[in-house]
PDB file of C-alpha atoms in Angstrom:
ATOM      1  CA  MET Y 516     104.292-147.752 -97.975  1.00  0.00           C
ATOM      2  CA  ARG Y 517     101.214-148.632 -99.979  1.00  0.00           C
ATOM      3  CA  GLY Y 518      99.352-145.765 -98.411  1.00  0.00           C
ATOM      4  CA  PHE Y 519     102.117-143.237 -99.368  1.00  0.00           C
ATOM      5  CA  LEU Y 520     101.993-144.452-102.986  1.00  0.00           C
ATOM      6  CA  PHE Y 521      98.231-144.199-103.080  1.00  0.00           C
ATOM      7  CA  PHE Y 522      98.514-140.629-101.745  1.00  0.00           C
ATOM      8  CA  LEU Y 523     101.005-139.620-104.504  1.00  0.00           C
ATOM      9  CA  PHE Y 524      98.800-141.202-107.202  1.00  0.00           C
ATOM     10  CA  SER Y 525      95.744-139.412-105.918  1.00  0.00           C
ATOM     11  CA  LEU Y 526      97.582-136.099-105.821  1.00  0.00           C
ATOM     12  CA  PHE Y 527      98.837-136.481-109.453  1.00  0.00           C
ATOM     13  CA  PHE Y 528      95.426-137.561-110.648  1.00  0.00           C
ATOM     14  CA  PHE Y 529      93.566-134.624-109.112  1.00  0.00           C
ATOM     15  CA  SER Y 530      96.304-132.184-110.237  1.00  0.00           C
ATOM     16  CA  GLY Y 531      95.955-133.341-113.873  1.00  0.00           C
ATOM     17  CA  PHE Y 532      92.203-133.197-113.664  1.00  0.00           C
ATOM     18  CA  ALA Y 533      92.368-129.604-112.344  1.00  0.00           C
ATOM     19  CA  GLN Y 534      94.748-128.626-115.240  1.00  0.00           C
ATOM     20  CA  GLU Y 535      92.415-130.042-117.801  1.00  0.00           C
ATOM     21  CA  GLY Y 536      89.474-128.190-116.308  1.00  0.00           C
ATOM     22  CA  MET Y 537      91.300-124.848-116.214  1.00  0.00           C
ATOM     23  CA  VAL Y 538      90.637-124.030-119.936  1.00  0.00           C
ATOM     24  CA  LYS Y 539      87.775-125.120-122.147  1.00  0.00           C
ATOM     25  CA  ALA Y 540      86.871-124.760-125.881  1.00  0.00           C
ATOM     26  CA  GLU Y 541      83.250-125.159-127.106  1.00  0.00           C
ATOM     27  CA  ILE Y 542      81.456-124.777-130.462  1.00  0.00           C
ATOM     28  CA  ASP Y 543      77.753-124.241-130.945  1.00  0.00           C
ATOM     29  CA  THR Y 544      77.579-126.745-133.827  1.00  0.00           C
ATOM     30  CA  THR Y 545      79.691-129.397-135.399  1.00  0.00           C
ATOM     31  CA  ASN Y 546      78.084-129.324-138.869  1.00  0.00           C
ATOM     32  CA  ILE Y 547      77.828-126.350-141.218  1.00  0.00           C
ATOM     33  CA  ARG Y 548      77.436-125.646-144.902  1.00  0.00           C
ATOM     34  CA  ILE Y 549      80.015-123.773-146.919  1.00  0.00           C
ATOM     35  CA  GLY Y 550      79.955-120.124-145.963  1.00  0.00           C
ATOM     36  CA  GLU Y 551      77.809-120.574-142.790  1.00  0.00           C
ATOM     37  CA  GLN Y 552      79.096-119.150-139.566  1.00  0.00           C
ATOM     38  CA  PHE Y 553      79.385-120.801-136.132  1.00  0.00           C
ATOM     39  CA  GLN Y 554      80.742-119.736-132.767  1.00  0.00           C
ATOM     40  CA  LEU Y 555      83.775-120.906-130.831  1.00  0.00           C
ATOM     41  CA  LYS Y 556      83.951-120.072-127.098  1.00  0.00           C
ATOM     42  CA  ILE Y 557      87.097-120.350-125.069  1.00  0.00           C
ATOM     43  CA  SER Y 558      86.658-120.229-121.253  1.00  0.00           C
ATOM     44  CA  VAL Y 559      89.449-119.868-118.634  1.00  0.00           C
ATOM     45  CA  ASP Y 560      88.741-120.483-114.928  1.00  0.00           C
ATOM     46  CA  GLU Y 561      91.046-117.718-113.900  1.00  0.00           C
ATOM     47  CA  THR Y 562      91.086-113.869-114.234  1.00  0.00           C
ATOM     48  CA  GLN Y 563      94.648-112.971-113.315  1.00  0.00           C
ATOM     49  CA  ASN Y 564      97.763-113.317-115.512  1.00  0.00           C
ATOM     50  CA  VAL Y 565      95.907-114.966-118.375  1.00  0.00           C
ATOM     51  CA  ILE Y 566      97.284-114.839-121.990  1.00  0.00           C
ATOM     52  CA  ILE Y 567      95.168-116.092-124.921  1.00  0.00           C
ATOM     53  CA  PRO Y 568      97.373-116.211-128.057  1.00  0.00           C
ATOM     54  CA  LYS Y 569      96.119-115.762-131.611  1.00  0.00           C
ATOM     55  CA  LEU Y 570      93.784-118.510-132.711  1.00  0.00           C
ATOM     56  CA  ARG Y 571      95.427-121.246-134.812  1.00  0.00           C
ATOM     57  CA  LEU Y 572      93.173-122.889-137.414  1.00  0.00           C
ATOM     58  CA  ASN Y 573      93.412-125.311-140.302  1.00  0.00           C
ATOM     59  CA  GLY Y 574      90.875-125.014-143.135  1.00  0.00           C
ATOM     60  CA  LEU Y 575      88.671-122.567-141.196  1.00  0.00           C
ATOM     61  CA  GLU Y 576      88.694-118.771-141.055  1.00  0.00           C
ATOM     62  CA  VAL Y 577      87.994-116.218-138.368  1.00  0.00           C
ATOM     63  CA  ILE Y 578      85.234-113.780-139.369  1.00  0.00           C
ATOM     64  CA  ASP Y 579      85.150-111.823-136.147  1.00  0.00           C
ATOM     65  CA  SER Y 580      86.012-111.984-132.430  1.00  0.00           C
ATOM     66  CA  THR Y 581      84.957-110.328-129.200  1.00  0.00           C
ATOM     67  CA  LYS Y 582      86.894-108.811-126.424  1.00  0.00           C
ATOM     68  CA  VAL Y 583      87.631-110.910-123.386  1.00  0.00           C
ATOM     69  CA  ASP Y 584      84.633-110.942-121.003  1.00  0.00           C
ATOM     70  CA  THR Y 585      84.924-111.452-117.234  1.00  0.00           C
ATOM     71  CA  LEU Y 586      82.188-113.618-115.777  1.00  0.00           C
ATOM     72  CA  LYS Y 587      82.462-114.336-112.065  1.00  0.00           C
ATOM     73  CA  ASN Y 588      85.888-115.932-111.700  1.00  0.00           C
ATOM     74  CA  SER Y 589      86.272-116.834-115.435  1.00  0.00           C
ATOM     75  CA  LEU Y 590      87.431-115.260-118.638  1.00  0.00           C
ATOM     76  CA  ILE Y 591      85.435-115.885-121.851  1.00  0.00           C
ATOM     77  CA  ARG Y 592      86.339-115.036-125.431  1.00  0.00           C
ATOM     78  CA  ARG Y 593      84.140-115.802-128.461  1.00  0.00           C
ATOM     79  CA  TYR Y 594      85.077-116.148-132.138  1.00  0.00           C
ATOM     80  CA  ILE Y 595      82.882-116.268-135.240  1.00  0.00           C
ATOM     81  CA  LEU Y 596      84.259-118.896-137.661  1.00  0.00           C
ATOM     82  CA  THR Y 597      83.327-120.186-141.098  1.00  0.00           C
ATOM     83  CA  GLY Y 598      84.633-122.526-143.807  1.00  0.00           C
ATOM     84  CA  PHE Y 599      84.768-122.132-147.553  1.00  0.00           C
ATOM     85  CA  ASP Y 600      85.973-125.634-148.387  1.00  0.00           C
ATOM     86  CA  SER Y 601      83.971-128.809-147.815  1.00  0.00           C
ATOM     87  CA  GLY Y 602      85.357-131.474-145.588  1.00  0.00           C
ATOM     88  CA  ALA Y 603      86.077-132.277-141.922  1.00  0.00           C
ATOM     89  CA  PHE Y 604      88.360-129.869-140.143  1.00  0.00           C
ATOM     90  CA  TYR Y 605      89.798-129.874-136.687  1.00  0.00           C
ATOM     91  CA  ILE Y 606      90.142-126.852-134.504  1.00  0.00           C
ATOM     92  CA  PRO Y 607      93.485-127.846-132.944  1.00  0.00           C
ATOM     93  CA  GLN Y 608      94.326-127.545-129.313  1.00  0.00           C
ATOM     94  CA  GLN Y 609      94.815-123.950-128.344  1.00  0.00           C
ATOM     95  CA  GLN Y 610      97.668-123.133-125.943  1.00  0.00           C
ATOM     96  CA  ILE Y 611      96.666-120.711-123.170  1.00  0.00           C
ATOM     97  CA  PHE Y 612      98.939-119.344-120.495  1.00  0.00           C
ATOM     98  CA  VAL Y 613      97.699-118.922-116.942  1.00  0.00           C
ATOM     99  CA  LYS Y 614     100.192-117.493-114.428  1.00  0.00           C
ATOM    100  CA  ASN Y 615     103.058-118.428-116.810  1.00  0.00           C
ATOM    101  CA  ARG Y 616     101.869-122.028-117.055  1.00  0.00           C
ATOM    102  CA  ALA Y 617     100.693-123.513-120.374  1.00  0.00           C
ATOM    103  CA  TYR Y 618      97.262-125.127-120.606  1.00  0.00           C
ATOM    104  CA  PHE Y 619      95.697-126.730-123.703  1.00  0.00           C
ATOM    105  CA  THR Y 620      92.041-126.876-124.856  1.00  0.00           C
ATOM    106  CA  ASP Y 621      90.546-129.958-126.489  1.00  0.00           C
ATOM    107  CA  SER Y 622      90.645-130.230-130.277  1.00  0.00           C
ATOM    108  CA  LEU Y 623      87.148-129.951-131.877  1.00  0.00           C
ATOM    109  CA  LEU Y 624      85.886-131.476-135.170  1.00  0.00           C
ATOM    110  CA  VAL Y 625      83.764-129.407-137.602  1.00  0.00           C
ATOM    111  CA  ASN Y 626      82.192-130.840-140.746  1.00  0.00           C
ATOM    112  CA  VAL Y 627      81.712-128.415-143.658  1.00  0.00           C
ATOM    113  CA  ALA Y 628      79.255-129.706-146.229  1.00  0.00           C
ATOM    114  CA  THR Y 629      78.563-128.408-149.741  1.00  0.00           C
ATOM    115  CA  VAL Y 630      75.199-126.896-150.622  1.00  0.00           C
ATOM    116  CA  ALA Y 631      73.114-129.262-152.679  1.00  0.00           C
ATOM    117  CA  ILE Y 632      71.691-127.729-155.831  1.00  0.00           C
ATOM    118  CA  ASP Y 633      68.427-128.986-157.328  1.00  0.00           C
ATOM    119  CA  THR Y 634      69.214-128.740-161.042  1.00  0.00           C
ATOM    120  CA  THR Y 635      65.533-129.441-161.894  1.00  0.00           C
ATOM    121  CA  LYS Y 636      64.538-126.078-160.419  1.00  0.00           C
ATOM    122  CA  VAL Y 637      67.412-123.999-161.770  1.00  0.00           C
ATOM    123  CA  LYS Y 638      66.472-121.902-164.752  1.00  0.00           C
ATOM    124  CA  LYS Y 639      68.701-122.491-167.746  1.00  0.00           C
ATOM    125  CA  PHE Y 640      70.107-119.623-169.770  1.00  0.00           C
ATOM    126  CA  PRO Y 641      71.584-119.680-173.221  1.00  0.00           C
ATOM    127  CA  ILE Y 642      75.302-119.426-173.628  1.00  0.00           C
ATOM    128  CA  LYS Y 643      76.306-115.751-173.929  1.00  0.00           C
ATOM    129  CA  SER Y 644      78.863-114.401-176.302  1.00  0.00           C
ATOM    130  CA  ILE Y 645      82.160-112.910-175.149  1.00  0.00           C
ATOM    131  CA  LYS Y 646      81.520-109.573-173.544  1.00  0.00           C
ATOM    132  CA  LYS Y 647      83.795-106.778-174.708  1.00  0.00           C
ATOM    133  CA  GLU Y 648      85.554-104.618-172.186  1.00  0.00           C
ATOM    134  CA  PRO Y 649      84.099-101.100-171.790  1.00  0.00           C
ATOM    135  CA  TYR Y 650      85.874 -98.250-173.488  1.00  0.00           C
ATOM    136  CA  THR Y 651      88.143 -96.067-171.398  1.00  0.00           C
ATOM    137  CA  PHE Y 652      89.708 -92.609-171.958  1.00  0.00           C
ATOM    138  CA  ASP Y 653      93.038 -94.271-172.881  1.00  0.00           C
ATOM    139  CA  ASP Y 654      91.315 -95.769-175.941  1.00  0.00           C
ATOM    140  CA  PHE Y 655      90.505 -92.273-177.299  1.00  0.00           C
ATOM    141  CA  LYS Y 656      93.153 -90.004-175.777  1.00  0.00           C
ATOM    142  CA  ILE Y 657      95.271 -89.806-178.979  1.00  0.00           C
ATOM    143  CA  TYR Y 658      92.191 -88.562-180.893  1.00  0.00           C
ATOM    144  CA  PHE Y 659      91.453 -86.157-178.063  1.00  0.00           C
ATOM    145  CA  TYR Y 660      94.907 -84.636-178.210  1.00  0.00           C
ATOM    146  CA  ILE Y 661      94.754 -84.348-182.031  1.00  0.00           C
ATOM    147  CA  LEU Y 662      91.409 -82.570-181.679  1.00  0.00           C
ATOM    148  CA  LEU Y 663      92.824 -80.155-179.162  1.00  0.00           C
ATOM    149  CA  ALA Y 664      95.776 -79.348-181.364  1.00  0.00           C
ATOM    150  CA  ALA Y 665      93.491 -78.816-184.310  1.00  0.00           C
ATOM    151  CA  LEU Y 666      91.269 -76.485-182.350  1.00  0.00           C
ATOM    152  CA  ALA Y 667      94.320 -74.533-181.100  1.00  0.00           C
ATOM    153  CA  ILE Y 668      95.567 -74.014-184.674  1.00  0.00           C
ATOM    154  CA  ILE Y 669      92.120 -72.986-185.924  1.00  0.00           C
ATOM    155  CA  GLY Y 670      91.720 -70.591-182.953  1.00  0.00           C
ATOM    156  CA  PHE Y 671      95.114 -69.064-183.558  1.00  0.00           C
ATOM    157  CA  TRP Y 672      94.366 -68.642-187.246  1.00  0.00           C
ATOM    158  CA  ILE Y 673      91.016 -66.955-186.506  1.00  0.00           C
ATOM    159  CA  TYR Y 674      92.567 -64.622-183.981  1.00  0.00           C
ATOM    160  CA  TRP Y 675      95.553 -63.708-186.080  1.00  0.00           C
ATOM    161  CA  PHE Y 676      93.845 -63.169-189.455  1.00  0.00           C
ATOM    162  CA  VAL Y 677      90.346 -62.031-188.377  1.00  0.00           C
ATOM    163  CA  ILE Y 678      90.001 -60.764-184.871  1.00  0.00           C
ATOM    164  CA  ARG Y 679      93.363 -59.013-184.642  1.00  0.00           C
ATOM    165  CA  LYS Y 680      92.882 -57.360-188.035  1.00  0.00           C
ATOM    166  CA  ARG Y 681      89.401 -56.198-187.166  1.00  0.00           C
ATOM    167  CA  LYS Y 682      90.628 -54.912-183.800  1.00  0.00           C
ATOM    168  CA  GLU Y 683      93.402 -52.954-185.485  1.00  0.00           C
ATOM    169  CA  GLU Y 684      90.828 -51.455-187.853  1.00  0.00           C
ATOM    170  CA  ILE Y 685      88.588 -50.537-184.913  1.00  0.00           C
ATOM    171  CA  GLU Y 686      91.430 -49.049-182.889  1.00  0.00           C
ATOM    172  CA  ALA Y 687      92.756 -47.040-185.864  1.00  0.00           C
ATOM    173  CA  PRO Y 688      92.474 -43.366-185.041  1.00  0.00           C
ATOM    174  CA  THR Y 689      89.355 -41.866-186.528  1.00  0.00           C
ATOM    175  CA  TYR Y 690      89.889 -38.290-185.240  1.00  0.00           C
ATOM    176  CA  ARG Y 691      91.193 -35.367-187.311  1.00  0.00           C
ATOM    177  CA  THR Y 692      93.872 -32.971-186.235  1.00  0.00           C
ATOM    178  CA  LEU Y 693      92.394 -29.671-185.145  1.00  0.00           C
ATOM    179  CA  PRO Y 694      93.768 -26.431-186.591  1.00  0.00           C
ATOM    180  CA  PRO Y 695      96.175 -24.553-184.305  1.00  0.00           C
ATOM    181  CA  TYR Y 696      93.645 -21.985-183.215  1.00  0.00           C
ATOM    182  CA  GLU Y 697      90.849 -24.506-182.463  1.00  0.00           C
ATOM    183  CA  GLU Y 698      93.218 -26.719-180.553  1.00  0.00           C
ATOM    184  CA  ALA Y 699      94.489 -23.820-178.420  1.00  0.00           C
ATOM    185  CA  ILE Y 700      90.910 -22.637-177.576  1.00  0.00           C
ATOM    186  CA  LEU Y 701      89.940 -26.186-176.672  1.00  0.00           C
ATOM    187  CA  ARG Y 702      92.968 -26.608-174.388  1.00  0.00           C
ATOM    188  CA  LEU Y 703      92.314 -23.274-172.668  1.00  0.00           C
ATOM    189  CA  SER Y 704      88.772 -24.407-171.889  1.00  0.00           C
ATOM    190  CA  GLU Y 705      90.033 -27.698-170.473  1.00  0.00           C
ATOM    191  CA  LEU Y 706      92.560 -25.765-168.354  1.00  0.00           C
ATOM    192  CA  ASP Y 707      89.772 -23.636-166.889  1.00  0.00           C
ATOM    193  CA  GLU Y 708      87.922 -26.830-165.845  1.00  0.00           C
ATOM    194  CA  LYS Y 709      90.907 -28.121-163.901  1.00  0.00           C
ATOM    195  CA  LEU Y 710      90.750 -25.204-161.427  1.00  0.00           C
ATOM    196  CA  LEU Y 711      94.487 -25.362-160.839  1.00  0.00           C
ATOM    197  CA  TRP Y 712      95.212 -21.892-159.499  1.00  0.00           C
ATOM    198  CA  GLN Y 713      92.023 -21.925-157.456  1.00  0.00           C
ATOM    199  CA  ASN Y 714      93.521 -24.965-155.636  1.00  0.00           C
ATOM    200  CA  ASN Y 715      96.862 -23.227-154.972  1.00  0.00           C
ATOM    201  CA  LYS Y 716      98.544 -24.847-157.986  1.00  0.00           C
ATOM    202  CA  VAL Y 717      99.605 -21.548-159.566  1.00  0.00           C
ATOM    203  CA  LYS Y 718     102.924 -22.879-160.910  1.00  0.00           C
ATOM    204  CA  GLU Y 719     101.169 -25.769-162.682  1.00  0.00           C
ATOM    205  CA  TYR Y 720      98.617 -23.382-164.013  1.00  0.00           C
ATOM    206  CA  TYR Y 721     101.120 -20.999-165.558  1.00  0.00           C
ATOM    207  CA  SER Y 722     103.207 -23.836-166.963  1.00  0.00           C
ATOM    208  CA  GLU Y 723     100.237 -25.259-168.849  1.00  0.00           C
ATOM    209  CA  LEU Y 724      98.921 -21.819-169.832  1.00  0.00           C
ATOM    210  CA  THR Y 725     102.236 -20.786-171.492  1.00  0.00           C
ATOM    211  CA  GLU Y 726     102.604 -24.256-173.050  1.00  0.00           C
ATOM    212  CA  ILE Y 727      99.336 -23.778-174.822  1.00  0.00           C
ATOM    213  CA  VAL Y 728     100.390 -20.342-176.109  1.00  0.00           C
ATOM    214  CA  ARG Y 729     103.860 -21.597-177.142  1.00  0.00           C
ATOM    215  CA  GLY Y 730     102.324 -24.650-178.816  1.00  0.00           C
ATOM    216  CA  TYR Y 731      99.951 -22.373-180.797  1.00  0.00           C
ATOM    217  CA  ILE Y 732     102.892 -20.173-181.914  1.00  0.00           C
ATOM    218  CA  GLU Y 733     104.917 -23.227-182.890  1.00  0.00           C
ATOM    219  CA  ARG Y 734     102.184 -24.706-185.006  1.00  0.00           C
ATOM    220  CA  GLU Y 735     100.883 -21.479-186.484  1.00  0.00           C
ATOM    221  CA  LEU Y 736     104.252 -19.853-187.326  1.00  0.00           C
ATOM    222  CA  ASN Y 737     106.295 -23.063-187.781  1.00  0.00           C
ATOM    223  CA  VAL Y 738     108.932 -22.070-185.193  1.00  0.00           C
ATOM    224  CA  PRO Y 739     110.295 -24.098-182.207  1.00  0.00           C
ATOM    225  CA  ALA Y 740     108.590 -22.041-179.609  1.00  0.00           C
ATOM    226  CA  LEU Y 741     108.316 -24.886-177.046  1.00  0.00           C
ATOM    227  CA  GLU Y 742     112.020 -25.502-176.984  1.00  0.00           C
ATOM    228  CA  ASN Y 743     113.228 -21.879-176.841  1.00  0.00           C
ATOM    229  CA  THR Y 744     113.456 -19.490-173.907  1.00  0.00           C
ATOM    230  CA  THR Y 745     111.160 -16.536-173.397  1.00  0.00           C
ATOM    231  CA  ASP Y 746     113.726 -14.075-174.792  1.00  0.00           C
ATOM    232  CA  GLU Y 747     114.309 -16.235-177.873  1.00  0.00           C
ATOM    233  CA  VAL Y 748     110.583 -16.561-178.556  1.00  0.00           C
ATOM    234  CA  LEU Y 749     110.095 -12.810-178.214  1.00  0.00           C
ATOM    235  CA  GLU Y 750     113.060 -12.225-180.516  1.00  0.00           C
ATOM    236  CA  MET Y 751     111.569 -14.461-183.214  1.00  0.00           C
ATOM    237  CA  ILE Y 752     108.199 -12.671-182.946  1.00  0.00           C
ATOM    238  CA  ARG Y 753     109.915  -9.249-183.293  1.00  0.00           C
ATOM    239  CA  ASP Y 754     111.736 -10.486-186.374  1.00  0.00           C
ATOM    240  CA  PHE Y 755     108.483 -11.670-187.889  1.00  0.00           C
ATOM    241  CA  LYS Y 756     106.908  -8.290-187.082  1.00  0.00           C
ATOM    242  CA  LYS Y 757     109.798  -6.414-188.732  1.00  0.00           C
ATOM    243  CA  SER Y 758     109.655  -8.599-191.813  1.00  0.00           C
ATOM    244  CA  ASP Y 759     105.888  -8.066-191.956  1.00  0.00           C
ATOM    245  CA  THR Y 760     105.163 -11.797-192.061  1.00  0.00           C
ATOM    246  CA  ILE Y 761     102.724 -11.893-189.197  1.00  0.00           C
ATOM    247  CA  GLN Y 762      99.350 -10.249-188.774  1.00  0.00           C
ATOM    248  CA  THR Y 763      99.101  -8.816-185.193  1.00  0.00           C
ATOM    249  CA  SER Y 764      99.177  -5.583-183.216  1.00  0.00           C
ATOM    250  CA  GLN Y 765     101.877  -4.203-180.905  1.00  0.00           C
ATOM    251  CA  ASP Y 766      99.414  -4.543-178.010  1.00  0.00           C
ATOM    252  CA  THR Y 767      99.212  -8.270-178.657  1.00  0.00           C
ATOM    253  CA  LEU Y 768     103.008  -8.547-178.646  1.00  0.00           C
ATOM    254  CA  ASP Y 769     103.202  -6.599-175.410  1.00  0.00           C
ATOM    255  CA  LYS Y 770     100.679  -8.961-173.817  1.00  0.00           C
ATOM    256  CA  LEU Y 771     102.750 -11.948-175.047  1.00  0.00           C
ATOM    257  CA  ARG Y 772     105.918 -10.545-173.489  1.00  0.00           C
ATOM    258  CA  SER Y 773     104.064  -9.782-170.228  1.00  0.00           C
ATOM    259  CA  LEU Y 774     102.514 -13.247-170.050  1.00  0.00           C
ATOM    260  CA  LEU Y 775     105.747 -15.141-170.735  1.00  0.00           C
ATOM    261  CA  ARG Y 776     107.740 -13.064-168.228  1.00  0.00           C
ATOM    262  CA  GLU Y 777     105.055 -13.439-165.519  1.00  0.00           C
ATOM    263  CA  ALA Y 778     105.041 -17.211-166.094  1.00  0.00           C
ATOM    264  CA  ASP Y 779     108.906 -17.275-165.676  1.00  0.00           C
ATOM    265  CA  LEU Y 780     108.584 -15.393-162.413  1.00  0.00           C
ATOM    266  CA  VAL Y 781     105.989 -17.798-161.104  1.00  0.00           C
ATOM    267  CA  LYS Y 782     107.923 -20.892-162.196  1.00  0.00           C
ATOM    268  CA  PHE Y 783     111.478 -19.832-161.273  1.00  0.00           C
ATOM    269  CA  ALA Y 784     111.141 -16.961-158.757  1.00  0.00           C
ATOM    270  CA  LYS Y 785     108.157 -18.378-156.883  1.00  0.00           C
ATOM    271  CA  SER Y 786     106.128 -15.254-157.534  1.00  0.00           C
ATOM    272  CA  LYS Y 787     102.464 -15.404-156.425  1.00  0.00           C
ATOM    273  CA  PRO Y 788     100.231 -13.171-158.544  1.00  0.00           C
ATOM    274  CA  LEU Y 789      96.810 -12.063-157.310  1.00  0.00           C
ATOM    275  CA  ALA Y 790      93.605 -13.772-158.494  1.00  0.00           C
ATOM    276  CA  LEU Y 791      92.750 -10.657-160.592  1.00  0.00           C
ATOM    277  CA  GLU Y 792      96.152 -10.798-162.291  1.00  0.00           C
ATOM    278  CA  ILE Y 793      95.752 -14.499-163.033  1.00  0.00           C
ATOM    279  CA  GLU Y 794      92.377 -13.916-164.618  1.00  0.00           C
ATOM    280  CA  GLU Y 795      93.834 -11.083-166.682  1.00  0.00           C
ATOM    281  CA  ASP Y 796      96.686 -13.329-167.931  1.00  0.00           C
ATOM    282  CA  ARG Y 797      94.106 -15.936-168.956  1.00  0.00           C
ATOM    283  CA  LYS Y 798      92.283 -13.340-171.044  1.00  0.00           C
ATOM    284  CA  ASP Y 799      95.550 -12.167-172.546  1.00  0.00           C
ATOM    285  CA  ALA Y 800      96.440 -15.760-173.547  1.00  0.00           C
ATOM    286  CA  GLN Y 801      93.214 -16.157-175.469  1.00  0.00           C
ATOM    287  CA  GLU Y 802      93.677 -12.719-177.111  1.00  0.00           C
ATOM    288  CA  ILE Y 803      97.206 -13.675-178.159  1.00  0.00           C
ATOM    289  CA  VAL Y 804      95.929 -16.884-179.784  1.00  0.00           C
ATOM    290  CA  SER Y 805      93.141 -14.954-181.539  1.00  0.00           C
ATOM    291  CA  ASN Y 806      95.283 -12.089-182.879  1.00  0.00           C
ATOM    292  CA  LEU Y 807      98.686 -13.601-183.580  1.00  0.00           C
ATOM    293  CA  LYS Y 808      98.466 -15.079-187.064  1.00  0.00           C
ATOM    294  CA  PRO Y 809     100.699 -15.265-190.137  1.00  0.00           C
ATOM    295  CA  LYS Y 810      99.797 -13.032-193.052  1.00  0.00           C
ATOM    296  CA  PRO Y 811      98.047 -14.947-195.827  1.00  0.00           C
ATOM    297  CA  ILE Y 812     100.195 -15.680-198.897  1.00  0.00           C
ATOM    298  CA  ILE Y 813      98.798 -13.874-201.948  1.00  0.00           C
ATOM    299  CA  GLU Y 814      99.495 -15.593-205.163  1.00  0.00           C
ATOM    300  CA  GLU Y 815     100.326 -13.673-208.359  1.00  0.00           C
ATOM    301  CA  ASN Y 816      97.096 -14.762-210.051  1.00  0.00           C
ATOM    302  CA  ASP Y 817      95.147 -13.264-207.167  1.00  0.00           C
ATOM    303  CA  GLU Y 818      97.062  -9.978-207.489  1.00  0.00           C
ATOM    304  CA  LEU Y 819      96.328  -9.675-211.228  1.00  0.00           C
ATOM    305  CA  GLU Y 820      92.657 -10.260-210.538  1.00  0.00           C
TER     306      GLU Y 820
END
């Protein structure tokens, strides 16, 4: 009976000893100064099914930690700790699970001491006055917005009363209206430079050519030649000829009739005159402009003279 009890006691004793030796916590120093760092190492004599929970501390702080290292048949994890308050602090027992069984490390005592300051070697400085806060944009933004508004008003005033007025003066037309004859000759020259009929644009060429001639007649004789038909224009010219109010020849009137009717055929009947005929019509147009003029008005004083 005594032997059996001794066996049970021995079994319990060695089992407890094995449990205590399964996990271990060590620190590299027990005394530090405020802010100094020291290392805590937790070792587990097992590599399978091991859980190391988050470190629980009182008065100390974790600065950094390493991953779990495997060394032979053990797991090791290291922590870098420090303290910012003076005093004695315990690292409490840490609960570690090995194969779903809880094991506890020993608690460890760490003394955190203040740093002694030798006041005899510290340089003394005079008491400084209260330092004012630096200026920020918010302190001046109201003045900034007022300045922007003032600049906008001044800019608008300058544009409206100076620049715009000067621009209008510059853009004011400075050309003079050409007399009917000079305008017609100029437009005929510009028509020649376009090379319309040479590029198979005969219809456009005759439209512009007769428009020049009609425009000359309208301005020179003060009749709506641009709005009337060919027959109406020819009728007005015959009336002027009968009333002896224009200065021209019958040959010029015949050329005018021929030019206008040829243009109507090209525009409405899709007639295609030859190049020689087109050049002849161009000469006739200039001759019409040169020879079709109103008779000058002779005043009574001029007749008496």
